[in-house]
Amino acid sequence: MPEKFDVLIIGAGPAGMSTALKLASSGLKIAIFDKAVFPREKTCGDGLTLDVINQLSDVSESLNKAFKLFPKKLESNEAMLFSPDFSKIRIPFHYKQESKPLYTCRRIDFDHLMFQQIKEHENITVFENCKAQKVEFEESRVLLTANEMLFEGSIIVGADGANSMLIRQMKLKRIQKENQSVGLTTYYRGISPLNHNNPIEIYFLKDILPGYLWIFHLPDGKSNVGVGMPASDIIKQKINLKKKFEDLLASEPFRSRFSEATRESDVKGHTLPSEHSKRTISGTRFLLTGDAAALIDPFTGEGVGSAIRSGRVAAEHILACFKVRDFSANYNKKYDNEIYRRLLSEYKMNHTIQKLCRYPWLLNYIFSSVDKYPELEKKLNLAFLKLQSNTVESKIIFVYKTLAIFSTHRLFVSIFRKRRT
Ligand SMILES: Cc1cc2nc3c(=O)[nH]c(=O)nc-3n(C[C@H](O)[C@H](O)[C@H](O)COP(=O)(O)OP(=O)(O)OC[C@H]3O[C@@H](n4cnc5c(N)ncnc54)[C@H](O)[C@@H]3O)c2cc1C
């Protein structure tokens, strides 16, 4: 006989745990399964944007309070972006005179903080070290086999990350290579931040465009150093990303910067699924969230914010399903629509911006021109803070206009030069 629950959730990452926490007060009986034992590592840049911080209280006030008091996080008050010729843009994290810091926090710690929160609720049963193996759909229920045990629910949430078993089982369209990036990361000890604001550092280097290399400093003297690049560019340019990463770290300015630092872990890699067009992320009695739904920002590689958002929206949708007793594919389309209403236009735009970042000259030009355009700095700040609503639209329009002006100007300059010579 299967063990009975209302909601089954595969995966205790930010997406799955947000669904569970948001449903905690609903009275529904929830089971969440993870193949790992917590605390567990997750290959990530360990950057938590304002978008993540802003959502914590929407997921759970207790989680929000716990994060505020959490000692294993570090505040960052600015971003430093470097163009291929090392021109620099500094973006302070301020909005309307108020400081809006981002945080770095190792995922092993952040996810464990969330994990401790889900364990506090009586209606949430956590199955660690429990791998989801098989899902079967029947007229009135969904059955999950995990660690050879059988579980029953009215609906199942696939929050099982980039290699979702639910996608494989449902024979849903796999995420195409052009909608995936590859990220590599490692930890160092002894790299000092560039100033007292503890900037997050992002380097658009010629050899890895349209990707970038990052250095994010962590609380205990460690730094997360990584590189990310679209899979299609890696294939097209026949790049061995791991070798390229090592070569970059062994060249200036990183060689001198890292000379006193020690590497504390192997280089680890993972895919980043990011769709910039609509795909099916639900069906009869199932919803996909986070990386399983390919919701990573195609340009920045941020996925924790959208994992939490999709987890929250999934929970709200599940409550509606129980209210009207409708778990059909047709009804669940509302979930897809709600997710894409919030994310799609921004992701489409970021995909376009990523394409433009293939041109080192354009980046060099924009970076070296920021001083002349104070408005640009202001808008970049809003873009970084991911401030929602109309500021996102103004950001999009502004970035579009800026890139259009710069490209046209550059084109004129090059035509003019050709005529002169
Ligand atoms: C190199 C790299 C750097 C990144 N840097 C950042 C960053 O700085 N900031 C940011 O916001 N995002 C970043 N991301 C993206 C971010 O890590 C993901 O978007 C985020 O973790 C997605 O959360 P999730 O809950 O959907 O999936 P995950 O966090 O992947 O969680 C999925 C969970 O499911 C479990 N699971 C998988 N299969 C099964 C199964 N069959 N049965 C049971 N359990 C299962 C796993 O053990 C895991 O705990 C980065 C990603 C990479 C690869």
PDB file of N, CA, C and O in Angstrom, residues 318-372:
ATOM      1  N   ILE A 318      -1.210  25.112  -6.560  1.00  0.00           N
ATOM      2  CA  ILE A 318      -1.652  23.834  -5.966  1.00  0.00           C
ATOM      3  C   ILE A 318      -2.849  24.070  -5.037  1.00  0.00           C
ATOM      4  O   ILE A 318      -3.824  23.304  -5.035  1.00  0.00           O
ATOM      5  N   LEU A 319      -2.784  25.154  -4.266  1.00  0.00           N
ATOM      6  CA  LEU A 319      -3.919  25.477  -3.381  1.00  0.00           C
ATOM      7  C   LEU A 319      -5.197  25.653  -4.204  1.00  0.00           C
ATOM      8  O   LEU A 319      -6.262  25.155  -3.828  1.00  0.00           O
ATOM      9  N   ALA A 320      -5.057  26.331  -5.353  1.00  0.00           N
ATOM     10  CA  ALA A 320      -6.223  26.542  -6.232  1.00  0.00           C
ATOM     11  C   ALA A 320      -6.715  25.197  -6.777  1.00  0.00           C
ATOM     12  O   ALA A 320      -7.927  24.956  -6.848  1.00  0.00           O
ATOM     13  N   CYS A 321      -5.777  24.308  -7.130  1.00  0.00           N
ATOM     14  CA  CYS A 321      -6.167  22.973  -7.641  1.00  0.00           C
ATOM     15  C   CYS A 321      -7.020  22.226  -6.616  1.00  0.00           C
ATOM     16  O   CYS A 321      -8.049  21.634  -6.949  1.00  0.00           O
ATOM     17  N   PHE A 322      -6.578  22.288  -5.342  1.00  0.00           N
ATOM     18  CA  PHE A 322      -7.323  21.577  -4.306  1.00  0.00           C
ATOM     19  C   PHE A 322      -8.693  22.220  -4.071  1.00  0.00           C
ATOM     20  O   PHE A 322      -9.661  21.524  -3.778  1.00  0.00           O
ATOM     21  N   LYS A 323      -8.725  23.540  -4.220  1.00  0.00           N
ATOM     22  CA  LYS A 323      -9.990  24.255  -3.985  1.00  0.00           C
ATOM     23  C   LYS A 323     -11.039  23.834  -5.014  1.00  0.00           C
ATOM     24  O   LYS A 323     -12.184  23.546  -4.674  1.00  0.00           O
ATOM     25  N   VAL A 324     -10.628  23.778  -6.278  1.00  0.00           N
ATOM     26  CA  VAL A 324     -11.623  23.461  -7.318  1.00  0.00           C
ATOM     27  C   VAL A 324     -11.587  21.977  -7.703  1.00  0.00           C
ATOM     28  O   VAL A 324     -12.312  21.540  -8.587  1.00  0.00           O
ATOM     29  N   ARG A 325     -10.711  21.218  -7.028  1.00  0.00           N
ATOM     30  CA  ARG A 325     -10.534  19.776  -7.302  1.00  0.00           C
ATOM     31  C   ARG A 325     -10.281  19.537  -8.789  1.00  0.00           C
ATOM     32  O   ARG A 325     -10.896  18.690  -9.436  1.00  0.00           O
ATOM     33  N   ASP A 326      -9.369  20.293  -9.320  1.00  0.00           N
ATOM     34  CA  ASP A 326      -9.020  20.129 -10.742  1.00  0.00           C
ATOM     35  C   ASP A 326      -7.498  20.058 -10.868  1.00  0.00           C
ATOM     36  O   ASP A 326      -6.787  21.024 -10.533  1.00  0.00           O
ATOM     37  N   PHE A 327      -6.986  18.913 -11.306  1.00  0.00           N
ATOM     38  CA  PHE A 327      -5.532  18.724 -11.450  1.00  0.00           C
ATOM     39  C   PHE A 327      -5.177  18.448 -12.907  1.00  0.00           C
ATOM     40  O   PHE A 327      -4.147  17.873 -13.217  1.00  0.00           O
ATOM     41  N   SER A 328      -6.082  18.851 -13.796  1.00  0.00           N
ATOM     42  CA  SER A 328      -5.924  18.499 -15.209  1.00  0.00           C
ATOM     43  C   SER A 328      -4.840  19.345 -15.877  1.00  0.00           C
ATOM     44  O   SER A 328      -4.482  20.436 -15.402  1.00  0.00           O
ATOM     45  N   ALA A 329      -4.349  18.826 -17.013  1.00  0.00           N
ATOM     46  CA  ALA A 329      -3.342  19.555 -17.792  1.00  0.00           C
ATOM     47  C   ALA A 329      -3.883  20.921 -18.188  1.00  0.00           C
ATOM     48  O   ALA A 329      -3.161  21.923 -18.141  1.00  0.00           O
ATOM     49  N   ASN A 330      -5.158  20.935 -18.536  1.00  0.00           N
ATOM     50  CA  ASN A 330      -5.768  22.191 -18.965  1.00  0.00           C
ATOM     51  C   ASN A 330      -5.759  23.234 -17.851  1.00  0.00           C
ATOM     52  O   ASN A 330      -5.363  24.388 -18.049  1.00  0.00           O
ATOM     53  N   TYR A 331      -6.150  22.807 -16.652  1.00  0.00           N
ATOM     54  CA  TYR A 331      -6.166  23.740 -15.523  1.00  0.00           C
ATOM     55  C   TYR A 331      -4.732  24.172 -15.161  1.00  0.00           C
ATOM     56  O   TYR A 331      -4.477  25.334 -14.846  1.00  0.00           O
ATOM     57  N   ASN A 332      -3.805  23.228 -15.242  1.00  0.00           N
ATOM     58  CA  ASN A 332      -2.423  23.528 -14.856  1.00  0.00           C
ATOM     59  C   ASN A 332      -1.716  24.490 -15.823  1.00  0.00           C
ATOM     60  O   ASN A 332      -0.674  25.041 -15.486  1.00  0.00           O
ATOM     61  N   LYS A 333      -2.302  24.688 -16.986  1.00  0.00           N
ATOM     62  CA  LYS A 333      -1.754  25.681 -17.932  1.00  0.00           C
ATOM     63  C   LYS A 333      -1.683  27.067 -17.287  1.00  0.00           C
ATOM     64  O   LYS A 333      -0.849  27.895 -17.638  1.00  0.00           O
ATOM     65  N   LYS A 334      -2.611  27.290 -16.321  1.00  0.00           N
ATOM     66  CA  LYS A 334      -2.611  28.573 -15.596  1.00  0.00           C
ATOM     67  C   LYS A 334      -1.255  28.793 -14.928  1.00  0.00           C
ATOM     68  O   LYS A 334      -0.782  29.918 -14.807  1.00  0.00           O
ATOM     69  N   TYR A 335      -0.668  27.690 -14.445  1.00  0.00           N
ATOM     70  CA  TYR A 335       0.652  27.793 -13.791  1.00  0.00           C
ATOM     71  C   TYR A 335       1.709  28.233 -14.802  1.00  0.00           C
ATOM     72  O   TYR A 335       2.467  29.182 -14.553  1.00  0.00           O
ATOM     73  N   ASP A 336       1.729  27.580 -15.966  1.00  0.00           N
ATOM     74  CA  ASP A 336       2.695  27.956 -17.012  1.00  0.00           C
ATOM     75  C   ASP A 336       2.548  29.439 -17.350  1.00  0.00           C
ATOM     76  O   ASP A 336       3.531  30.183 -17.424  1.00  0.00           O
ATOM     77  N   ASN A 337       1.279  29.848 -17.528  1.00  0.00           N
ATOM     78  CA  ASN A 337       1.031  31.235 -17.938  1.00  0.00           C
ATOM     79  C   ASN A 337       1.536  32.221 -16.896  1.00  0.00           C
ATOM     80  O   ASN A 337       2.116  33.249 -17.225  1.00  0.00           O
ATOM     81  N   GLU A 338       1.314  31.880 -15.627  1.00  0.00           N
ATOM     82  CA  GLU A 338       1.721  32.784 -14.546  1.00  0.00           C
ATOM     83  C   GLU A 338       3.253  32.906 -14.488  1.00  0.00           C
ATOM     84  O   GLU A 338       3.797  33.992 -14.347  1.00  0.00           O
ATOM     85  N   ILE A 339       3.938  31.776 -14.664  1.00  0.00           N
ATOM     86  CA  ILE A 339       5.415  31.804 -14.634  1.00  0.00           C
ATOM     87  C   ILE A 339       5.930  32.651 -15.789  1.00  0.00           C
ATOM     88  O   ILE A 339       6.767  33.544 -15.600  1.00  0.00           O
ATOM     89  N   TYR A 340       5.430  32.386 -17.001  1.00  0.00           N
ATOM     90  CA  TYR A 340       5.968  33.084 -18.164  1.00  0.00           C
ATOM     91  C   TYR A 340       5.528  34.547 -18.200  1.00  0.00           C
ATOM     92  O   TYR A 340       6.244  35.392 -18.725  1.00  0.00           O
ATOM     93  N   ARG A 341       4.375  34.851 -17.611  1.00  0.00           N
ATOM     94  CA  ARG A 341       3.953  36.262 -17.521  1.00  0.00           C
ATOM     95  C   ARG A 341       5.001  37.048 -16.729  1.00  0.00           C
ATOM     96  O   ARG A 341       5.344  38.173 -17.051  1.00  0.00           O
ATOM     97  N   ARG A 342       5.554  36.399 -15.704  1.00  0.00           N
ATOM     98  CA  ARG A 342       6.504  37.108 -14.860  1.00  0.00           C
ATOM     99  C   ARG A 342       7.911  37.143 -15.438  1.00  0.00           C
ATOM    100  O   ARG A 342       8.659  38.073 -15.199  1.00  0.00           O
ATOM    101  N   LEU A 343       8.294  36.080 -16.177  1.00  0.00           N
ATOM    102  CA  LEU A 343       9.723  35.976 -16.536  1.00  0.00           C
ATOM    103  C   LEU A 343      10.057  36.146 -18.011  1.00  0.00           C
ATOM    104  O   LEU A 343      11.172  36.536 -18.352  1.00  0.00           O
ATOM    105  N   LEU A 344       9.096  35.837 -18.884  1.00  0.00           N
ATOM    106  CA  LEU A 344       9.460  35.634 -20.294  1.00  0.00           C
ATOM    107  C   LEU A 344      10.049  36.863 -20.986  1.00  0.00           C
ATOM    108  O   LEU A 344      11.089  36.756 -21.645  1.00  0.00           O
ATOM    109  N   SER A 345       9.413  38.033 -20.805  1.00  0.00           N
ATOM    110  CA  SER A 345       9.907  39.193 -21.562  1.00  0.00           C
ATOM    111  C   SER A 345      11.318  39.554 -21.105  1.00  0.00           C
ATOM    112  O   SER A 345      12.180  39.897 -21.923  1.00  0.00           O
ATOM    113  N   GLU A 346      11.574  39.449 -19.812  1.00  0.00           N
ATOM    114  CA  GLU A 346      12.913  39.766 -19.302  1.00  0.00           C
ATOM    115  C   GLU A 346      13.952  38.770 -19.844  1.00  0.00           C
ATOM    116  O   GLU A 346      15.046  39.143 -20.256  1.00  0.00           O
ATOM    117  N   TYR A 347      13.576  37.494 -19.884  1.00  0.00           N
ATOM    118  CA  TYR A 347      14.529  36.476 -20.337  1.00  0.00           C
ATOM    119  C   TYR A 347      14.803  36.606 -21.838  1.00  0.00           C
ATOM    120  O   TYR A 347      15.919  36.376 -22.291  1.00  0.00           O
ATOM    121  N   LYS A 348      13.760  36.979 -22.584  1.00  0.00           N
ATOM    122  CA  LYS A 348      13.958  37.167 -24.035  1.00  0.00           C
ATOM    123  C   LYS A 348      14.966  38.284 -24.256  1.00  0.00           C
ATOM    124  O   LYS A 348      15.875  38.182 -25.076  1.00  0.00           O
ATOM    125  N   MET A 349      14.761  39.372 -23.501  1.00  0.00           N
ATOM    126  CA  MET A 349      15.655  40.517 -23.639  1.00  0.00           C
ATOM    127  C   MET A 349      17.079  40.145 -23.216  1.00  0.00           C
ATOM    128  O   MET A 349      18.053  40.482 -23.904  1.00  0.00           O
ATOM    129  N   ASN A 350      17.198  39.434 -22.114  1.00  0.00           N
ATOM    130  CA  ASN A 350      18.537  39.060 -21.642  1.00  0.00           C
ATOM    131  C   ASN A 350      19.238  38.127 -22.625  1.00  0.00           C
ATOM    132  O   ASN A 350      20.463  38.155 -22.752  1.00  0.00           O
ATOM    133  N   HIS A 351      18.448  37.326 -23.314  1.00  0.00           N
ATOM    134  CA  HIS A 351      19.033  36.448 -24.345  1.00  0.00           C
ATOM    135  C   HIS A 351      19.606  37.302 -25.476  1.00  0.00           C
ATOM    136  O   HIS A 351      20.688  37.027 -25.993  1.00  0.00           O
ATOM    137  N   THR A 352      18.870  38.370 -25.838  1.00  0.00           N
ATOM    138  CA  THR A 352      19.354  39.267 -26.895  1.00  0.00           C
ATOM    139  C   THR A 352      20.624  39.973 -26.431  1.00  0.00           C
ATOM    140  O   THR A 352      21.596  40.092 -27.189  1.00  0.00           O
ATOM    141  N   ILE A 353      20.610  40.446 -25.194  1.00  0.00           N
ATOM    142  CA  ILE A 353      21.795  41.140 -24.668  1.00  0.00           C
ATOM    143  C   ILE A 353      22.994  40.191 -24.681  1.00  0.00           C
ATOM    144  O   ILE A 353      24.109  40.576 -25.047  1.00  0.00           O
ATOM    145  N   GLN A 354      22.719  38.942 -24.336  1.00  0.00           N
ATOM    146  CA  GLN A 354      23.820  37.961 -24.349  1.00  0.00           C
ATOM    147  C   GLN A 354      24.429  37.843 -25.748  1.00  0.00           C
ATOM    148  O   GLN A 354      25.649  37.767 -25.902  1.00  0.00           O
ATOM    149  N   LYS A 355      23.551  37.866 -26.763  1.00  0.00           N
ATOM    150  CA  LYS A 355      24.057  37.762 -28.143  1.00  0.00           C
ATOM    151  C   LYS A 355      24.981  38.933 -28.449  1.00  0.00           C
ATOM    152  O   LYS A 355      26.026  38.775 -29.084  1.00  0.00           O
ATOM    153  N   LEU A 356      24.575  40.138 -27.991  1.00  0.00           N
ATOM    154  CA  LEU A 356      25.387  41.335 -28.262  1.00  0.00           C
ATOM    155  C   LEU A 356      26.734  41.267 -27.533  1.00  0.00           C
ATOM    156  O   LEU A 356      27.704  41.880 -27.966  1.00  0.00           O
ATOM    157  N   CYS A 357      26.759  40.523 -26.448  1.00  0.00           N
ATOM    158  CA  CYS A 357      28.013  40.418 -25.683  1.00  0.00           C
ATOM    159  C   CYS A 357      29.045  39.545 -26.384  1.00  0.00           C
ATOM    160  O   CYS A 357      30.121  39.293 -25.846  1.00  0.00           O
ATOM    161  N   ARG A 358      28.714  39.042 -27.574  1.00  0.00           N
ATOM    162  CA  ARG A 358      29.717  38.278 -28.335  1.00  0.00           C
ATOM    163  C   ARG A 358      30.789  39.206 -28.898  1.00  0.00           C
ATOM    164  O   ARG A 358      31.820  38.761 -29.332  1.00  0.00           O
ATOM    165  N   TYR A 359      30.500  40.528 -28.922  1.00  0.00           N
ATOM    166  CA  TYR A 359      31.412  41.464 -29.593  1.00  0.00           C
ATOM    167  C   TYR A 359      32.259  42.217 -28.576  1.00  0.00           C
ATOM    168  O   TYR A 359      31.758  43.138 -27.904  1.00  0.00           O
ATOM    169  N   PRO A 360      33.539  41.860 -28.472  1.00  0.00           N
ATOM    170  CA  PRO A 360      34.386  42.518 -27.469  1.00  0.00           C
ATOM    171  C   PRO A 360      34.443  44.026 -27.661  1.00  0.00           C
ATOM    172  O   PRO A 360      34.412  44.786 -26.699  1.00  0.00           O
ATOM    173  N   TRP A 361      34.464  44.477 -28.940  1.00  0.00           N
ATOM    174  CA  TRP A 361      34.576  45.927 -29.183  1.00  0.00           C
ATOM    175  C   TRP A 361      33.381  46.681 -28.629  1.00  0.00           C
ATOM    176  O   TRP A 361      33.493  47.783 -28.112  1.00  0.00           O
ATOM    177  N   LEU A 362      32.199  46.027 -28.701  1.00  0.00           N
ATOM    178  CA  LEU A 362      30.985  46.686 -28.208  1.00  0.00           C
ATOM    179  C   LEU A 362      31.064  46.832 -26.682  1.00  0.00           C
ATOM    180  O   LEU A 362      30.773  47.891 -26.123  1.00  0.00           O
ATOM    181  N   LEU A 363      31.505  45.752 -26.052  1.00  0.00           N
ATOM    182  CA  LEU A 363      31.628  45.811 -24.591  1.00  0.00           C
ATOM    183  C   LEU A 363      32.670  46.846 -24.173  1.00  0.00           C
ATOM    184  O   LEU A 363      32.442  47.648 -23.274  1.00  0.00           O
ATOM    185  N   ASN A 364      33.820  46.833 -24.863  1.00  0.00           N
ATOM    186  CA  ASN A 364      34.865  47.807 -24.534  1.00  0.00           C
ATOM    187  C   ASN A 364      34.325  49.222 -24.675  1.00  0.00           C
ATOM    188  O   ASN A 364      34.565  50.084 -23.842  1.00  0.00           O
ATOM    189  N   TYR A 365      33.574  49.430 -25.758  1.00  0.00           N
ATOM    190  CA  TYR A 365      33.051  50.765 -26.035  1.00  0.00           C
ATOM    191  C   TYR A 365      32.053  51.199 -24.953  1.00  0.00           C
ATOM    192  O   TYR A 365      32.141  52.308 -24.419  1.00  0.00           O
ATOM    193  N   ILE A 366      31.124  50.292 -24.629  1.00  0.00           N
ATOM    194  CA  ILE A 366      30.117  50.638 -23.611  1.00  0.00           C
ATOM    195  C   ILE A 366      30.795  50.919 -22.274  1.00  0.00           C
ATOM    196  O   ILE A 366      30.521  51.916 -21.615  1.00  0.00           O
ATOM    197  N   PHE A 367      31.711  50.049 -21.894  1.00  0.00           N
ATOM    198  CA  PHE A 367      32.353  50.199 -20.587  1.00  0.00           C
ATOM    199  C   PHE A 367      33.139  51.508 -20.507  1.00  0.00           C
ATOM    200  O   PHE A 367      33.127  52.185 -19.486  1.00  0.00           O
ATOM    201  N   SER A 368      33.828  51.837 -21.608  1.00  0.00           N
ATOM    202  CA  SER A 368      34.652  53.047 -21.538  1.00  0.00           C
ATOM    203  C   SER A 368      33.789  54.308 -21.655  1.00  0.00           C
ATOM    204  O   SER A 368      34.254  55.405 -21.404  1.00  0.00           O
ATOM    205  N   SER A 369      32.517  54.151 -22.006  1.00  0.00           N
ATOM    206  CA  SER A 369      31.663  55.328 -22.194  1.00  0.00           C
ATOM    207  C   SER A 369      30.774  55.630 -20.994  1.00  0.00           C
ATOM    208  O   SER A 369      30.104  56.664 -20.982  1.00  0.00           O
ATOM    209  N   VAL A 370      30.749  54.725 -20.028  1.00  0.00           N
ATOM    210  CA  VAL A 370      29.785  54.894 -18.937  1.00  0.00           C
ATOM    211  C   VAL A 370      29.956  56.233 -18.216  1.00  0.00           C
ATOM    212  O   VAL A 370      28.973  56.891 -17.870  1.00  0.00           O
ATOM    213  N   ASP A 371      31.204  56.643 -18.029  1.00  0.00           N
ATOM    214  CA  ASP A 371      31.456  57.913 -17.332  1.00  0.00           C
ATOM    215  C   ASP A 371      30.749  59.074 -18.000  1.00  0.00           C
ATOM    216  O   ASP A 371      30.332  60.019 -17.349  1.00  0.00           O
ATOM    217  N   LYS A 372      30.642  58.977 -19.343  1.00  0.00           N
ATOM    218  CA  LYS A 372      30.026  60.096 -20.080  1.00  0.00           C
ATOM    219  C   LYS A 372      28.507  60.082 -19.952  1.00  0.00           C
ATOM    220  O   LYS A 372      27.838  61.021 -20.315  1.00  0.00           O
TER     221      LYS A 372
END
